[in-house]
Amino acid sequence: MPELPEVEVVRLGIARAVTGATVTTIEVFEPRSLRRHPAPPEDFVARLTGAVFAAPERRGKFLWLPLGPPVLHEMQERADAVRETSGKTPSALTESPAFRSVEASHRTTGEALVVHLGMSGQVLLRGPAVQDARTRIRIDVAGAAGEYRLNFVDQRIFGSMAIDDLQATGDVPGWVPSSVSHIARDPLDAHFDDRLFLSRLASKRTGVKRALLDQTLISGIGNIYADEALWMARVHYDQPASTLSRQKARAVLAAVREVFAKALIEGGTSFDTQYVNVNGESGYFAHSLNAYGQHGKPCPRCGTPIVRESWMNRNSHFCPRCQRLRSP
DNA sequence: CCGGACTCCTGGTTGC
DNA sequence: TGCAACCAGGAGTCCG
């Protein structure tokens, strides 16, 4: 379910509550939600209890919360105090060499709580003691922003939590969980390399939609936003990637960014209660869909009915007039 | 390298 | 109204 915009909504939604907060209690109700954790659930609980979260980060659909030492927590609290008393941004503190060096020395050997929502995962930010149906893992935290409960809710249990080592990224300075290192940067990442992506895309003979869904090529795109971006760029989902002109390939990438940006503003895509933000509220992007799920309805551009085709054990939605297969 | 099939799952919706 | 079949935003693996 959740693609980049939905995961980013979650990251933004929990940031204030979790950054600098200490984990007080962990409860694991569903061990299968820890399938990607390399040790038994007791290990997960033991390692997380008492840990302090740094600011949440995201790459594509993966979200992680670095586990920081108490000294970071203290500096975060000082930063908050500066903000409250002076009204000034505390960036002078958090961006100070001392803070950075502490953060860096920790991160290079550090760990993170890695979260993937799978098809049906949610992170709900609640007050202490609030219960939610189908909560698989519950994390109680206390920090400068107050006490909160994070309920990891996941109907289908394709999502997961795990504690993983952070490793240095290969391209620019930074850290990423080992289990996320094979995932390409996403197109909203400041360090996303357009030229590298376009050249790799041009070398692929597979259909352009399959390429867009390949998280090792470009991350964050799922079935909804692939269909939406291809509709916007007027490209057929099965057009071999290598046959796209450079201009058309750039148009596809621009469309992905545009669709992501619009979806983010609208709080993500909700079809039902399967996707909600951290407060349990729906996003509005479902009202803005032009192709996905619109089969039988007129294409907003030309009026031709949108077609749905079975593809890769799922569906592709497109306008048969605007998005034609072109021979190379 | 490529494409297709299959796995992990639950529960809401659809259709008889 | 009951019940079974069908379907779903992801990702990894395996096979030909």
XYZ file of C-alpha atoms (C1' of nucleotides) in Angstrom:
360
model
C 0.000 0.000 0.000
C 2.132 2.812 1.210
C 4.488 4.331 -1.303
C 6.930 7.187 -0.818
C 4.392 9.959 -0.071
C 2.591 7.867 2.530
C 5.849 6.886 4.245
C 7.013 10.505 4.221
C 3.734 11.566 5.825
C 4.487 9.062 8.584
C 8.070 10.306 8.991
C 6.932 13.913 9.296
C 4.118 12.887 11.591
C 6.267 11.147 14.180
C 9.396 13.334 13.967
C 8.618 15.770 16.754
C 7.408 13.116 19.169
C 10.244 10.619 18.686
C 13.339 12.744 18.112
C 15.345 12.703 21.314
C 12.741 10.561 23.051
C 13.609 7.514 25.130
C 11.935 4.159 24.644
C 10.282 3.198 27.901
C 8.346 0.046 27.025
C 8.112 -2.323 24.058
C 5.407 -4.912 23.528
C 5.534 -7.415 20.676
C 2.128 -8.975 19.981
C 2.998 -10.505 16.606
C 6.455 -12.109 16.235
C 5.975 -12.358 12.456
C 6.236 -8.567 12.303
C 9.878 -9.061 13.340
C 10.640 -11.459 10.480
C 13.407 -9.193 9.257
C 14.945 -8.781 12.692
C 17.965 -11.107 12.738
C 17.386 -12.309 16.318
C 14.464 -13.423 18.507
C 11.823 -10.908 19.668
C 13.362 -10.802 23.162
C 16.527 -9.415 21.598
C 14.524 -6.744 19.798
C 12.858 -5.715 23.042
C 16.085 -5.728 25.026
C 18.005 -3.653 22.510
C 15.277 -1.065 22.061
C 14.261 -0.595 25.678
C 16.001 2.506 27.041
C 17.303 3.546 23.630
C 17.035 7.145 22.461
C 15.734 7.943 18.982
C 17.462 10.413 16.684
C 15.443 12.149 13.959
C 13.656 9.684 11.645
C 15.032 9.246 8.133
C 13.634 7.732 4.965
C 14.797 6.291 1.684
C 12.083 5.273 -0.734
C 9.539 3.306 1.275
C 11.953 2.482 4.099
C 11.838 4.506 7.290
C 14.369 4.310 10.101
C 15.001 5.839 13.488
C 18.698 5.932 14.417
C 19.327 4.908 17.996
C 21.362 7.614 19.671
C 23.291 7.712 22.929
C 21.982 9.785 25.861
C 24.403 12.622 25.124
C 22.561 13.278 21.888
C 19.342 13.300 23.823
C 20.754 15.908 26.202
C 21.829 18.112 23.328
C 18.422 17.798 21.726
C 16.849 18.894 25.009
C 19.187 21.857 25.194
C 18.207 22.704 21.635
C 14.546 22.580 22.582
C 15.229 24.759 25.610
C 16.957 27.330 23.410
C 13.986 27.314 21.081
C 11.497 27.805 23.892
C 13.317 30.569 25.741
C 14.685 32.590 22.863
C 12.296 31.693 20.073
C 15.357 31.221 17.884
C 16.086 28.195 15.835
C 18.495 25.970 17.708
C 20.316 24.950 14.554
C 23.424 26.673 15.879
C 23.518 23.954 18.495
C 22.447 20.908 16.525
C 24.708 21.899 13.664
C 27.635 22.683 15.929
C 30.828 20.706 15.368
C 30.468 19.151 18.819
C 26.981 17.854 18.095
C 27.965 16.662 14.654
C 31.011 14.828 15.918
C 29.053 13.091 18.631
C 26.389 12.191 16.125
C 28.920 11.058 13.546
C 31.003 8.979 15.928
C 27.875 7.257 17.060
C 26.350 6.756 13.654
C 29.350 5.047 12.153
C 28.967 2.275 14.669
C 25.300 2.828 15.350
C 22.046 1.053 14.887
C 18.584 2.030 13.772
C 15.026 0.823 14.132
C 14.053 0.074 10.524
C 10.378 0.196 9.622
C 8.755 -1.022 6.436
C 4.988 -0.757 6.091
C 4.591 -3.461 3.448
C 1.111 -3.509 1.956
C -0.940 -2.601 4.988
C 1.299 -1.195 7.709
C 0.513 1.917 9.716
C 2.326 3.793 12.444
C -0.183 5.459 14.726
C 1.016 8.125 17.131
C -1.140 8.023 20.235
C -1.253 9.257 23.773
C -0.075 6.909 26.531
C -2.232 3.798 27.022
C -4.256 4.231 23.800
C -5.042 0.903 22.092
C -5.554 0.211 18.410
C -6.972 -2.915 16.789
C -4.406 -5.141 15.036
C -1.447 -3.559 16.761
C 1.488 -5.886 16.122
C 4.157 -3.955 18.010
C 3.754 -1.185 20.530
C 6.486 1.281 21.481
C 6.052 3.735 24.350
C 8.353 6.738 24.382
C 9.008 9.720 26.635
C 10.772 12.861 25.468
C 10.806 16.619 25.520
C 7.588 16.672 23.487
C 5.828 14.480 26.029
C 4.825 10.839 26.358
C 3.574 8.995 23.335
C 2.646 5.551 22.188
C 3.587 4.302 18.716
C 1.256 1.544 17.571
C 2.561 -0.431 14.602
C -0.650 -1.714 13.028
C -0.460 -4.123 10.094
C -3.320 -6.208 8.779
C -1.410 -8.442 6.399
C 1.895 -8.654 8.285
C 3.954 -7.981 5.167
C 5.439 -4.994 6.945
C 8.131 -5.274 9.566
C 10.316 -3.701 12.178
C 13.942 -4.628 12.772
C 17.048 -3.290 14.438
C 19.859 -3.026 11.958
C 23.399 -1.645 11.747
C 23.925 1.691 10.067
C 26.615 1.763 7.423
C 28.228 4.608 5.540
C 26.640 5.394 2.195
C 28.919 4.938 -0.796
C 28.188 8.089 -2.759
C 27.911 11.016 -0.357
C 28.562 11.167 3.415
C 25.702 9.702 5.360
C 24.358 6.503 6.874
C 21.846 3.939 5.862
C 20.750 0.666 7.466
C 22.543 -2.333 5.964
C 19.211 -3.821 4.938
C 18.434 -0.665 2.942
C 21.821 -0.244 1.280
C 20.712 -1.983 -1.924
C 17.800 0.443 -2.298
C 18.452 3.308 -4.717
C 18.001 6.885 -3.629
C 14.510 8.206 -4.269
C 13.740 11.118 -6.602
C 12.992 13.485 -3.698
C 16.459 12.831 -2.244
C 18.763 15.846 -2.678
C 21.513 13.431 -3.720
C 19.459 11.555 -6.307
C 21.567 11.431 -9.466
C 19.323 12.176 -12.453
C 22.001 11.400 -15.014
C 22.905 8.090 -13.427
C 19.240 7.094 -13.285
C 18.594 8.096 -16.886
C 21.599 6.199 -18.153
C 20.696 3.088 -16.190
C 17.100 3.348 -17.384
C 18.252 3.658 -20.988
C 20.177 0.408 -20.658
C 17.099 -1.571 -19.615
C 15.093 -3.423 -22.197
C 12.331 -4.220 -19.710
C 9.040 -2.337 -19.686
C 9.287 1.147 -18.220
C 6.798 0.409 -15.436
C 8.746 -2.594 -14.261
C 11.837 -0.388 -14.250
C 10.067 2.274 -12.173
C 9.049 -0.385 -9.655
C 12.644 -1.669 -9.402
C 13.691 -0.214 -6.053
C 17.364 -0.751 -6.855
C 17.053 1.619 -9.816
C 14.832 4.308 -8.296
C 12.989 3.933 -5.013
C 9.673 4.980 -3.557
C 7.466 4.220 -6.550
C 4.700 1.620 -6.245
C 1.755 0.591 -8.374
C -0.334 3.725 -7.836
C 2.297 6.344 -8.534
C 3.828 4.365 -11.406
C 0.471 4.411 -13.201
C -0.082 8.072 -12.351
C 3.371 9.205 -13.496
C 3.143 7.230 -16.742
C -0.275 8.707 -17.414
C 1.095 12.185 -16.842
C 4.085 11.547 -19.137
C 1.852 9.827 -21.731
C 3.928 6.658 -21.773
C 2.612 3.093 -22.047
C 3.546 0.945 -19.069
C 5.077 -1.784 -21.220
C 7.154 0.504 -23.425
C 10.703 -0.879 -23.270
C 12.722 1.549 -21.171
C 15.588 1.590 -23.664
C 13.275 2.836 -26.426
C 12.330 6.036 -24.595
C 13.936 9.167 -25.979
C 16.115 11.041 -23.508
C 13.474 13.747 -23.446
C 10.676 11.262 -22.763
C 12.690 9.578 -20.019
C 13.252 12.960 -18.393
C 9.514 13.620 -18.674
C 8.781 10.360 -16.833
C 11.151 11.309 -14.014
C 9.650 14.793 -13.815
C 6.178 13.255 -13.688
C 7.185 10.996 -10.810
C 8.431 14.016 -8.879
C 5.308 16.016 -9.666
C 2.949 13.240 -8.635
C 4.920 12.645 -5.421
C 4.890 16.340 -4.564
C 1.171 16.682 -5.122
C 0.396 13.523 -3.161
C 2.524 14.768 -0.276
C 0.639 18.043 -0.136
C -2.618 16.116 -0.027
C -1.405 13.810 2.719
C -1.021 10.642 0.616
C -3.519 8.269 -0.954
C -6.260 6.645 1.119
C -8.785 4.261 -0.380
C -10.060 3.109 2.980
C -8.758 2.833 6.499
C -5.808 0.796 5.187
C -3.795 3.957 4.842
C -4.047 6.784 7.320
C -1.563 9.271 8.708
C -0.118 8.928 12.212
C -3.239 10.506 13.672
C -5.532 8.062 11.912
C -6.683 10.581 9.290
C -7.059 9.811 5.583
C -5.056 11.467 2.821
C -6.855 13.143 -0.058
C -4.804 12.161 -3.085
C -7.298 9.419 -4.016
C -9.495 12.272 -5.280
C -6.712 13.374 -7.617
C -6.027 10.045 -9.326
C -6.168 10.226 -13.108
C -5.459 6.609 -14.024
C -5.040 4.274 -11.056
C -8.364 2.602 -10.267
C -10.107 4.740 -12.871
C -10.847 1.974 -15.407
C -14.047 2.680 -17.300
C -13.945 6.355 -16.397
C -13.011 8.929 -19.031
C -9.380 9.957 -19.281
C -9.271 13.485 -17.812
C -7.211 14.558 -20.811
C -8.999 13.079 -23.819
C -12.169 11.386 -22.585
C -11.243 7.889 -23.754
C -12.149 5.317 -21.094
C -9.196 4.313 -18.922
C -8.245 0.650 -19.382
C -7.118 -1.803 -16.728
C -4.856 -4.674 -17.751
C -3.655 -7.575 -15.668
C 0.104 -7.344 -15.361
C 2.668 -8.956 -13.064
C -0.010 -10.426 -10.791
C -1.456 -6.944 -10.365
C -3.040 -4.302 -12.568
C -1.948 -1.482 -14.812
C -4.257 1.418 -15.567
C -3.706 3.652 -18.564
C -5.351 5.657 -21.302
C -5.245 3.639 -24.527
C -5.239 6.815 -26.590
C -2.740 9.011 -24.682
C -0.414 6.150 -23.775
C 0.273 4.071 -26.860
C 2.977 1.493 -27.302
C 5.448 2.888 -29.784
C 7.731 0.805 -31.916
C 11.358 1.792 -31.551
C 19.561 -9.802 -18.416
C 14.599 -10.616 -18.672
C 9.894 -11.877 -17.528
C 6.783 -14.506 -15.166
C 5.224 -17.071 -11.181
C 5.192 -17.653 -6.549
C 5.797 -16.694 -1.437
C 4.879 -14.253 2.803
C -0.661 -12.836 5.131
C -5.485 -10.876 6.733
C -9.854 -9.145 6.106
C -13.049 -6.167 3.410
C -15.795 -6.572 -0.747
C -18.192 -8.928 -4.316
C -21.128 -12.218 -6.309
C -23.955 -16.235 -6.272
C -28.362 -13.533 4.959
C -24.601 -16.857 4.243
C -20.566 -18.109 2.436
C -16.748 -18.623 -0.698
C -14.037 -16.555 -4.046
C -11.634 -12.603 -5.100
C -8.783 -8.784 -4.353
C -5.316 -5.336 -2.307
C -0.683 0.240 -1.880
C 5.353 -4.575 -1.406
C 9.419 -7.135 -2.009
C 12.220 -10.978 -2.437
C 13.354 -15.324 -4.712
C 13.507 -18.771 -8.046
C 13.150 -20.750 -12.555
C 13.335 -21.085 -17.544
